Short mmCIF file of C-alpha atoms and ligand atoms in Angstrom, two decimals:
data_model
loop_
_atom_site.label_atom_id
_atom_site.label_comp_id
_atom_site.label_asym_id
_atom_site.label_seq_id
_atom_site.Cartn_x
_atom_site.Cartn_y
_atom_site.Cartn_z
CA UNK A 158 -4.58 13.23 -13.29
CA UNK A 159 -6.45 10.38 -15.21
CA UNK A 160 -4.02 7.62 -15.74
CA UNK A 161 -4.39 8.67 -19.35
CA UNK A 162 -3.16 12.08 -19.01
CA UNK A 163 -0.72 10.50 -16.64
CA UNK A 164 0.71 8.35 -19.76
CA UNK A 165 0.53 11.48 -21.92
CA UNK A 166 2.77 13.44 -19.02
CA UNK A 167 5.50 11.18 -18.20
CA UNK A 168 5.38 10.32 -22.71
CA UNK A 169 6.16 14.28 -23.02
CA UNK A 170 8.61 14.18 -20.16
CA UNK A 171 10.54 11.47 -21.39
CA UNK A 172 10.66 13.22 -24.99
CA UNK A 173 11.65 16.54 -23.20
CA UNK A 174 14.33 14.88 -21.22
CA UNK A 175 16.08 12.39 -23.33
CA UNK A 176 14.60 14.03 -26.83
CA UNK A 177 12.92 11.18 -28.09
CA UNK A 178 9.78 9.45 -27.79
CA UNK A 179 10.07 6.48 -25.14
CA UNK A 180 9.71 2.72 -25.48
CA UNK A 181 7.93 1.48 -22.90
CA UNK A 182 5.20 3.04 -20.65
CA UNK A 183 4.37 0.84 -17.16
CA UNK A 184 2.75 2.06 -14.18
CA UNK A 185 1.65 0.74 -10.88
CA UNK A 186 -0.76 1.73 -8.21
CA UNK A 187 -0.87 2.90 -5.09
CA UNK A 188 -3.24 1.06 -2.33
CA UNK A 189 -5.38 1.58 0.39
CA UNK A 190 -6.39 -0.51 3.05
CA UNK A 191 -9.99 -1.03 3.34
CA UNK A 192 -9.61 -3.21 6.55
CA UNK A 193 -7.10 -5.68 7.79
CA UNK A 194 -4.58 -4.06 9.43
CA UNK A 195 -1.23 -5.45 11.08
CA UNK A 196 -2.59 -9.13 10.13
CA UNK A 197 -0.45 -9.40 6.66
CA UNK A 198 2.63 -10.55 9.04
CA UNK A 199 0.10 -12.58 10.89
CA UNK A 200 -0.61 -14.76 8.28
CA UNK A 201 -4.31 -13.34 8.56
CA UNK A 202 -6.72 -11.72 5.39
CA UNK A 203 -6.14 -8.08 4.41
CA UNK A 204 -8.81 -6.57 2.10
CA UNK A 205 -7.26 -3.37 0.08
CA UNK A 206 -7.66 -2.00 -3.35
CA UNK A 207 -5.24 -0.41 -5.82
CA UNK A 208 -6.31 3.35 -6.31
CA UNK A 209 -6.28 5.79 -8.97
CA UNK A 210 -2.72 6.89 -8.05
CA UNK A 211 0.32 5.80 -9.58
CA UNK A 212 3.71 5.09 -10.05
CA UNK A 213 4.60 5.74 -13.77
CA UNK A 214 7.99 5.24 -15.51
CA UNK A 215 8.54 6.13 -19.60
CA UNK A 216 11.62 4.27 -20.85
CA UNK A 217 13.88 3.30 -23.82
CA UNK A 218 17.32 1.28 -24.52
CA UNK A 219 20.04 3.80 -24.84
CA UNK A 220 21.27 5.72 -27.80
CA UNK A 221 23.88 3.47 -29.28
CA UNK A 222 27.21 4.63 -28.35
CA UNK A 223 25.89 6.82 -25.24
CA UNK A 224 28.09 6.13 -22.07
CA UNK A 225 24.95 4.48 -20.47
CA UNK A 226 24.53 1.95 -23.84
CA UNK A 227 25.72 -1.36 -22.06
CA UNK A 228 25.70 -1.02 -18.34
CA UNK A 229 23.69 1.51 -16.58
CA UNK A 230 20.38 2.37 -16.02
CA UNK A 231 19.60 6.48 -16.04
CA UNK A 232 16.06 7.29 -13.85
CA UNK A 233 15.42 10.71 -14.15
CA UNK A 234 12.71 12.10 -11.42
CA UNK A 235 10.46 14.07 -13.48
CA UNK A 236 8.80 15.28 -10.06
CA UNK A 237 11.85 16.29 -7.91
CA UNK A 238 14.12 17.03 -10.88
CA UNK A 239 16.59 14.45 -9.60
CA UNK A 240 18.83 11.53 -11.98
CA UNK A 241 19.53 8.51 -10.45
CA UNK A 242 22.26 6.44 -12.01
CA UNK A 243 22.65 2.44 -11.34
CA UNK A 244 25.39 0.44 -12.84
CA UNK A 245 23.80 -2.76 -13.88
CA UNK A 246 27.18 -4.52 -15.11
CA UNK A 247 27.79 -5.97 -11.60
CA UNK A 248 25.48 -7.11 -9.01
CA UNK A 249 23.46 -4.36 -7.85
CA UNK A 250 23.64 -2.62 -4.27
CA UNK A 251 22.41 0.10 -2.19
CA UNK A 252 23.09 3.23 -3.35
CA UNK A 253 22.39 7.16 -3.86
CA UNK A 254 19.68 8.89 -3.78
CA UNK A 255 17.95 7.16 -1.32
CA UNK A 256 14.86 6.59 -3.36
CA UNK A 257 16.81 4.76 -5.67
CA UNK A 258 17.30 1.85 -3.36
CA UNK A 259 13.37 0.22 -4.00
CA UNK A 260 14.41 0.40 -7.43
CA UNK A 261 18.08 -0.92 -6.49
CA UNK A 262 16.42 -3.91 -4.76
CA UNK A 263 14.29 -4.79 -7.94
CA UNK A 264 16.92 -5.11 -9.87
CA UNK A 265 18.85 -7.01 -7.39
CA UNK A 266 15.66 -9.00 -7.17
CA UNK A 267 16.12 -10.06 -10.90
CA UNK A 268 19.58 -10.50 -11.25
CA UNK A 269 19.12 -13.26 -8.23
CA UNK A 270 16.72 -14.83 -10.80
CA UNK A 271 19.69 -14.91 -13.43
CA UNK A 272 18.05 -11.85 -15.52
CA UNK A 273 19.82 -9.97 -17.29
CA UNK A 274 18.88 -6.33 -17.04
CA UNK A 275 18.85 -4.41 -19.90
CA UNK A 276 20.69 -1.20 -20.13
CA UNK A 277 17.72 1.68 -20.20
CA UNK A 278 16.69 5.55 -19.82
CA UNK A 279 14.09 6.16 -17.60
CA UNK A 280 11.43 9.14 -16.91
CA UNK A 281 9.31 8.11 -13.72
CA UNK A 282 6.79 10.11 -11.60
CA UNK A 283 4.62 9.01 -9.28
CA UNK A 284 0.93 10.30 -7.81
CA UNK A 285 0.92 8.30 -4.91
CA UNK A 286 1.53 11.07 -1.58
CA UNK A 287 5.13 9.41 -0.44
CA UNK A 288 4.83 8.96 3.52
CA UNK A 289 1.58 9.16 3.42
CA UNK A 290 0.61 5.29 3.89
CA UNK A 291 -0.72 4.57 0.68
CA UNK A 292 2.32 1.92 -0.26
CA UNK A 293 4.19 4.75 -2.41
CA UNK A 294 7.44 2.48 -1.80
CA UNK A 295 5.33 -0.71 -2.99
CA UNK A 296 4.31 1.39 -6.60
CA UNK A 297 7.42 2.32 -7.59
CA UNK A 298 8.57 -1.57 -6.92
CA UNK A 299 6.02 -2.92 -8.85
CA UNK A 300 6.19 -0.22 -11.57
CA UNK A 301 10.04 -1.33 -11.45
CA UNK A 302 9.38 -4.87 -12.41
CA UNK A 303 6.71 -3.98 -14.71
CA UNK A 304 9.40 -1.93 -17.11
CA UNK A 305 11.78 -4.83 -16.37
CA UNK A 306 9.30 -7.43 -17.90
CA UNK A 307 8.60 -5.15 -20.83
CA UNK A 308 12.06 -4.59 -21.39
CA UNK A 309 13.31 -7.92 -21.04
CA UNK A 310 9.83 -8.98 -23.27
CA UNK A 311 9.32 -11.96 -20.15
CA UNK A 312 6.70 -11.67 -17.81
CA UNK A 313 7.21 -13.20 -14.36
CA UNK A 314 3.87 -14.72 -12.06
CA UNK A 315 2.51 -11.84 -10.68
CA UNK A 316 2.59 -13.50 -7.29
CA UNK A 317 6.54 -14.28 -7.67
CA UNK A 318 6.86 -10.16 -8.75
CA UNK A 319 5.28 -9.31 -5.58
CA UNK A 320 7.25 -11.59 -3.80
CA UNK A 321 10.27 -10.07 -5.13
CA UNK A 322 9.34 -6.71 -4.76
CA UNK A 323 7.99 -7.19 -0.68
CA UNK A 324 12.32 -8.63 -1.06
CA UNK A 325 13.22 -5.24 -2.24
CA UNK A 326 11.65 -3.21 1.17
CA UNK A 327 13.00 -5.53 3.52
CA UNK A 328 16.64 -5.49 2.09
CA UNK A 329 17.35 -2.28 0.53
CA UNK A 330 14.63 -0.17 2.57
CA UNK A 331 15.33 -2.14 6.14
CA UNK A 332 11.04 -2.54 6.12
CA UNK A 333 10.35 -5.62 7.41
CA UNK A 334 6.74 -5.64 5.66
CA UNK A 335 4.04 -7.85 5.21
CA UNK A 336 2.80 -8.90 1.50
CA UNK A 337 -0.16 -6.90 1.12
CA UNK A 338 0.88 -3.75 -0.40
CA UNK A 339 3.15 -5.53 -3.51
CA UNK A 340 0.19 -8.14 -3.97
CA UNK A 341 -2.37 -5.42 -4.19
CA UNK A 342 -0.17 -3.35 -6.79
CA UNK A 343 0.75 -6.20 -8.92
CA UNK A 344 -2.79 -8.14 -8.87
CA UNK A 345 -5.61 -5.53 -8.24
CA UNK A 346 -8.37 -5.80 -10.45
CA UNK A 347 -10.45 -2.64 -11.56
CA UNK A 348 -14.22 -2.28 -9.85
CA UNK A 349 -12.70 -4.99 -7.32
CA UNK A 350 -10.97 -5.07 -3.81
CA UNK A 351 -8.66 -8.13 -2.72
CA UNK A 352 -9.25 -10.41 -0.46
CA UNK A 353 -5.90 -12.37 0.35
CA UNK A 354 -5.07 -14.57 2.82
CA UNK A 355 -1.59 -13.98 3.86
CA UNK A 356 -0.77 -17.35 5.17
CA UNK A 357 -2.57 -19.28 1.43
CA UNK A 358 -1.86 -16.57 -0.50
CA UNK A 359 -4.73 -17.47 -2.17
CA UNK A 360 -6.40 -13.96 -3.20
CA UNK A 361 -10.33 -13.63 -4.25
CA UNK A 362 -11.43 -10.64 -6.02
CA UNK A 363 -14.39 -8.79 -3.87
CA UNK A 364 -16.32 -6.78 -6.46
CA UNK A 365 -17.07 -3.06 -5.19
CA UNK A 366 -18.78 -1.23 -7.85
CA UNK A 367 -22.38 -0.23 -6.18
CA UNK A 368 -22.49 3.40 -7.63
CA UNK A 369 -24.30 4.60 -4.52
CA UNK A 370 -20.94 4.27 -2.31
CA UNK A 371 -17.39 5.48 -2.34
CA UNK A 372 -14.39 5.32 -0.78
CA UNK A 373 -12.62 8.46 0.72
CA UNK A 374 -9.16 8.92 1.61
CA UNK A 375 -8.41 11.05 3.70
CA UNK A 376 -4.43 12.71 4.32
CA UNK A 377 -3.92 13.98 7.01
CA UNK A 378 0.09 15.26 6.04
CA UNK A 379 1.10 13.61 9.17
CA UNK A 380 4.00 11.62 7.24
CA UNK A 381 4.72 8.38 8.32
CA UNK A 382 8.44 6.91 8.43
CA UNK A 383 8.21 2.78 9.29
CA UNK A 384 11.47 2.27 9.17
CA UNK A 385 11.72 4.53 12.30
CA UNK A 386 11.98 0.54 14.29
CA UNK A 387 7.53 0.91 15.87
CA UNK A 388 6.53 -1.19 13.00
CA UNK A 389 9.71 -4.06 13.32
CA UNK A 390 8.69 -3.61 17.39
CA UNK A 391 5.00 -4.11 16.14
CA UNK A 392 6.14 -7.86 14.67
CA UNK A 393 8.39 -8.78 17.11
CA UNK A 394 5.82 -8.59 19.74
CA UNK A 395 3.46 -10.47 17.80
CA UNK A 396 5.88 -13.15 16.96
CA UNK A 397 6.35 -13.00 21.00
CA UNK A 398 2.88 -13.65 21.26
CA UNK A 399 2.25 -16.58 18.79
CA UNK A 400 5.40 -18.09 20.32
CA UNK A 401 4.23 -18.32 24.34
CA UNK A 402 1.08 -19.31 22.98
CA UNK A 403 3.15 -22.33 21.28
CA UNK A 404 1.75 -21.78 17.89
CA UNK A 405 3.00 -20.59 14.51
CA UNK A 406 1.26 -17.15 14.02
CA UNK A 407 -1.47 -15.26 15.43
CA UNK A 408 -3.60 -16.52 13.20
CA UNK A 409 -3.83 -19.91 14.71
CA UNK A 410 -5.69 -18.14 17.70
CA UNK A 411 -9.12 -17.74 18.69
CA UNK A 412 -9.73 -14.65 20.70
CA UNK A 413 -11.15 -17.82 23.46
CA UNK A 414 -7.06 -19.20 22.97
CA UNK A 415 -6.23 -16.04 23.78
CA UNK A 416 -8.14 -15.44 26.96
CA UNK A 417 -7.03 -18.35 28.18
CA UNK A 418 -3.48 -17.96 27.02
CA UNK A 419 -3.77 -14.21 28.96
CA UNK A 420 -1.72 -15.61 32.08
CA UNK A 421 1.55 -16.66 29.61
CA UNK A 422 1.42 -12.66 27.96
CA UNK A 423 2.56 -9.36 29.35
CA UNK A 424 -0.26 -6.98 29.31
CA UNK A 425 1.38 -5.04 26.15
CA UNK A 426 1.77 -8.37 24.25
CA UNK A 427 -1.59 -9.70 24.91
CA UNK A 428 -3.40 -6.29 23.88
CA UNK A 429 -1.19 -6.39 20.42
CA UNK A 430 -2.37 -9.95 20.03
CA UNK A 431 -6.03 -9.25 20.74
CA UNK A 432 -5.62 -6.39 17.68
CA UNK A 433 -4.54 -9.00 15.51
CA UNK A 434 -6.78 -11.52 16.23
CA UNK A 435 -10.05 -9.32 16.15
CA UNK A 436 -8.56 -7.60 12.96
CA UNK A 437 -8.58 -11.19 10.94
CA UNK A 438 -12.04 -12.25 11.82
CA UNK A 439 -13.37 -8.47 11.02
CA UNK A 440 -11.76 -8.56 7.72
CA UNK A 441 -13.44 -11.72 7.07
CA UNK A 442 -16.87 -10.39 8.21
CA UNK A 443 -16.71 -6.97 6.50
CA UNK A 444 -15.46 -9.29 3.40
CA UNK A 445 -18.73 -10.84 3.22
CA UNK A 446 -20.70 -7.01 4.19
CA UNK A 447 -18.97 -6.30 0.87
CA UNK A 448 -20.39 -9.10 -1.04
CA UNK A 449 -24.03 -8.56 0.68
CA UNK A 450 -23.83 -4.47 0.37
CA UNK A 451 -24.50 -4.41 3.89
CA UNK A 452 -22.66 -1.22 3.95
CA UNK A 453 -23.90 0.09 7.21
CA UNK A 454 -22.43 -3.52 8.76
CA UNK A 455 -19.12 -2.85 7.15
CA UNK A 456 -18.70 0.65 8.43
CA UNK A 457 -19.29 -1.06 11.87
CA UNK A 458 -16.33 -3.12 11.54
CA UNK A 459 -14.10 0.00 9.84
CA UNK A 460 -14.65 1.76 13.39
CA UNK A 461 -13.75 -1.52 15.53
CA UNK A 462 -10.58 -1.64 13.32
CA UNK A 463 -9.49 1.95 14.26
CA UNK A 464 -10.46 1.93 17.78
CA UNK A 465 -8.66 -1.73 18.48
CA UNK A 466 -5.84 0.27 15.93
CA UNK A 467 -5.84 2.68 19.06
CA UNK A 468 -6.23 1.17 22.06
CA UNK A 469 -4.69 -2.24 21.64
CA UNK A 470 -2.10 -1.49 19.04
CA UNK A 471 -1.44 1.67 19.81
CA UNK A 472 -0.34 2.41 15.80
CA UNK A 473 -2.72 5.20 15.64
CA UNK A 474 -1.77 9.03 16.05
CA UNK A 475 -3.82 12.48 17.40
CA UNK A 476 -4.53 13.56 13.78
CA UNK A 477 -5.60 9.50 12.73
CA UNK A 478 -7.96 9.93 15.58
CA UNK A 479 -8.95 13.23 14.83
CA UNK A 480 -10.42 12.49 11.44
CA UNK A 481 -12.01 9.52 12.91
CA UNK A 482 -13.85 11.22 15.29
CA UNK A 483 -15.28 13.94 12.85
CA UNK A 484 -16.21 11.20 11.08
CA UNK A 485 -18.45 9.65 13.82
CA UNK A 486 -19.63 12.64 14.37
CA UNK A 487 -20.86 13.53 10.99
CA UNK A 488 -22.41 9.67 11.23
CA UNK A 489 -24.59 8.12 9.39
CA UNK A 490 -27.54 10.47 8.90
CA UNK A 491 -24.58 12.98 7.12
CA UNK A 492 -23.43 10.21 5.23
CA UNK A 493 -20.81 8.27 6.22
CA UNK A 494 -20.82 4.59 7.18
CA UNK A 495 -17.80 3.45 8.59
CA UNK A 496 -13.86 5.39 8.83
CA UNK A 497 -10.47 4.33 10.07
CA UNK A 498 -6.49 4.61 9.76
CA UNK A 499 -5.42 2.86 7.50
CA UNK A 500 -1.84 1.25 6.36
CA UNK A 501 0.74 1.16 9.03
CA UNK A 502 -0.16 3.74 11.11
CA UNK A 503 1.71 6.74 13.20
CA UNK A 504 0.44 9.59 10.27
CA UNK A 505 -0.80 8.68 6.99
CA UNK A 506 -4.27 8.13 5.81
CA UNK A 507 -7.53 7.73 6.90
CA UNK A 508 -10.51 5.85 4.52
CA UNK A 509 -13.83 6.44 4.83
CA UNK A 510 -16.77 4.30 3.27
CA UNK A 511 -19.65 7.04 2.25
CA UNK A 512 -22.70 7.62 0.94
CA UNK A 513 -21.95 8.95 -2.67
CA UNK A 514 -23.99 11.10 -2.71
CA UNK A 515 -22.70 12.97 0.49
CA UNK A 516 -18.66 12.97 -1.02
CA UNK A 517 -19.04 16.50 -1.69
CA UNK A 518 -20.53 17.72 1.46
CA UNK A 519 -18.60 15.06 3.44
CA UNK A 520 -15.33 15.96 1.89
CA UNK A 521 -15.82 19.57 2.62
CA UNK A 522 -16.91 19.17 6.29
CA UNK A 523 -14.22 16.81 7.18
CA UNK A 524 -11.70 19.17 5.77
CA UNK A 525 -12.95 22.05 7.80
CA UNK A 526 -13.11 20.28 10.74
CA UNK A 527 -9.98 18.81 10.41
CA UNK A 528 -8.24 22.63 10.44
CA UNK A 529 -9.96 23.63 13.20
CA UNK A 530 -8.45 20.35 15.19
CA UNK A 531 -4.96 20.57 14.20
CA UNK A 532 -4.33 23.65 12.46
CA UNK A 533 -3.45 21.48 9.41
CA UNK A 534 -5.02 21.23 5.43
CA UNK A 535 -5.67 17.70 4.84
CA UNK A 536 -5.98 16.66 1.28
CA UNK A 537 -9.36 14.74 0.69
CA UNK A 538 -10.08 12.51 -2.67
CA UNK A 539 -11.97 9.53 -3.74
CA UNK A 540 -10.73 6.85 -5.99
CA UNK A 541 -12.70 3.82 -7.72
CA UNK A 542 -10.94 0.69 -6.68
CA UNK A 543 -7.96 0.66 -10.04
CA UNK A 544 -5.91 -2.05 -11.98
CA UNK A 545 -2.96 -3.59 -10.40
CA UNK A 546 0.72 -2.87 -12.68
CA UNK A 547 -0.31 -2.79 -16.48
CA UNK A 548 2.15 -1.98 -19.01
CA UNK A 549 0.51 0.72 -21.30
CA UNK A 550 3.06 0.99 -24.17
CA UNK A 551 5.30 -1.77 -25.66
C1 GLA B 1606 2.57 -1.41 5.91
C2 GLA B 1606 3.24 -2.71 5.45
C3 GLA B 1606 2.18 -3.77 5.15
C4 GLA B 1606 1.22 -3.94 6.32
C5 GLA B 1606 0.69 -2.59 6.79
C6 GLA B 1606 -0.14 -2.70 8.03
O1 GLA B 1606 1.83 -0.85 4.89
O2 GLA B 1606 3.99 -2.46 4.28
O3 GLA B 1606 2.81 -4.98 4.83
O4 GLA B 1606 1.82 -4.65 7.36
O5 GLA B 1606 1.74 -1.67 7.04
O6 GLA B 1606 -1.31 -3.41 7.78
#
């Protein structure tokens, strides 16, 4: 679905459900990863862009007079068929269902900011694949924040929102993330991936709109959970790292530091830290492949992420792998320039940068080969790099 017809969907499903036409339309994207993996809680550069997937909510102020007119919030699922109800007239907590909660800890986010939240009805749906590593969680967040500035008519710094929402995961999701996937949603720019340095946060928009390449994701429906405790193990060890090396972060070391730091780091710990390091300096270099079209160079570095993904930081799964090696096999002459896992890891997605041209053929061969691996359908589609959180109706 176009984000159009998306609009038009959630419009009629607010209209079916609460029998009126809605107030407010917001929505906010999904994201994947182009490289820069693991480095956002390194204080390194991450390089994603939003994608044509999105988090969508359709809302209005109460009926006057309804039981929800002064102090609750009403989110009806349009997807899953499921209300969620959050009292808004005291501060706001975890709660039921459990997807409520990264909307729970946007609210929370704003009454710590002395907002006021308004009293609404909500229709939200979302086309970002949930588990699937393409920062579903981070969408709705943003798209929450988004209908909260409509409604409240007050926009907040987009930097601050992400901020906020990245606040929501850790405390009412128990994700200790990093700041790309709320930064990406909240500031991506259409035709453009994001170059942010995570220790500056100063971002730089890295225009990607040669027609003769694509990018193509590629599920394998391997869900991912990162609250499972790999990913909080993930930044401990780092932090273990940057520590006996006596700086701040990881991204105060060269990989030289590092092999000469090897003798003060368990094996384990100085792999992780050699992922991290190598990741930020092949962001940076597949940054400026971007900005060149050197897109044979870039793929290079997509396939050092994934294997360093593998080996060092051992994030990667059979299936991640999998596509990754159909991909090198199909190679360049079939199209392809560069593939990896991308997100946090353990399931998810895969991107691909391609010839477009070959997204057809490319799609169809991966997706064949990909069954006869694992027995498994994995769901294949292409997206132009999007808009960050835009609020479509107010
Ligand atoms: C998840 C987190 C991000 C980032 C990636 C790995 O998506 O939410 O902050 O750490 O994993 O790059």
């Amino acid at each position: 679905m176009t984000l159009k017809e998306l609009t038009a969907h959630i419009a009629a499903e607010f209209q079916k459900h609460y029998g009126r036409a809605p107030r407010w339309i917001v929505a906010a994207p999904g994201r994947v990863n182009v490289i820069g993996e693991h480095t956002d809680y390194n204080d390194g550069f991450v390089l994603p862009m939003a994608i044509e997937r999105y988090a969508i909510m359709a809302a209005d102020a109460p009926l006057p007079g309804s039981v929800s007119a002064q102090s609750k919030i009403n989110i009806f699922d349009a997807h899953f068929d499921e209300t969620a109800t959050i009292d808004i007239s005291a501060p706001v907590t975890k709660g039921t269902p459990k997807w409520s909660n990264y909307i729970r800890g946007v609210l929370c986010g704003f009454q710590n900011r002395g907002v006021k939240i308004p009293a609404l009805d909500v229709a939200f749906m979302s086309t970002v694949p949930l588990g699937g590593g393409l920062s579903s969680s981070a969408a709705l967040e943003v798209c929450t924040a988004t209908l909260i500035e409509a409604a409240t008519g007050k926009a907040i710094d987009p930097i601050e929102k992400a901020l906020l929402a990245q606040k929501a995961e850790h405390d009412f999701a128990g994700v200790p993330c990093g700041i790309m996937d709320q930064f990406i949603s909240a500031l991506g720019r259409e035709g453009h991936l994001l170059l942010l340095d995570c220790r500056t946060r100063k971002t730089e928009l890295v225009p990607m709109s040669d027609p003769s390449v694509a990018l193509l994701v590629i599920n394998t429906n391997v869900k991912h959970e990162l609250s499972g405790g790999e990913y909080a193990e993930r930044r401990a060890q780092c932090e273990e790292a940057a520590a006996k090396l006596g700086v701040k972060s990881l991204r105060d070391v060269t990989a030289e530091q590092l092999e000469q730091g090897k003798g003060k780091l368990s094996e384990l710990v100085f792999r992780r830290a050699r992922h991290v390091i190598g990741e930020i300096e092949r962001t940076v270099h597949a940054a400026e492949g971007i900005r060149q079209s050197n897109w044979p160079t870039v793929g290079q570095f997509m396939y050092a992420s994934h294997a360093a993904l593998r080996d060092d930081y051992e994030v990667s799964c059979a299936e991640l792998d999998a596509v990754v090696e159909i991909a090198e096999d199909i190679g360049y002459q079939g199209g392809i320039y560069g593939c990896r896992m991308t997100g946090g890891g353990f399931g998810g997605c895969c991107v691909a940068l391609v010839k477009a041209s070959a997204v057809d053929s490319i799609s169809k061969t991966i997706a064949a080969e990909y069954k006869k691996k694992t027995g498994i359908d994995a769901t294949i589609f292409s997206s132009r790099p999007a808009s960050g959180a835009t609020i479509l109706k107010s």
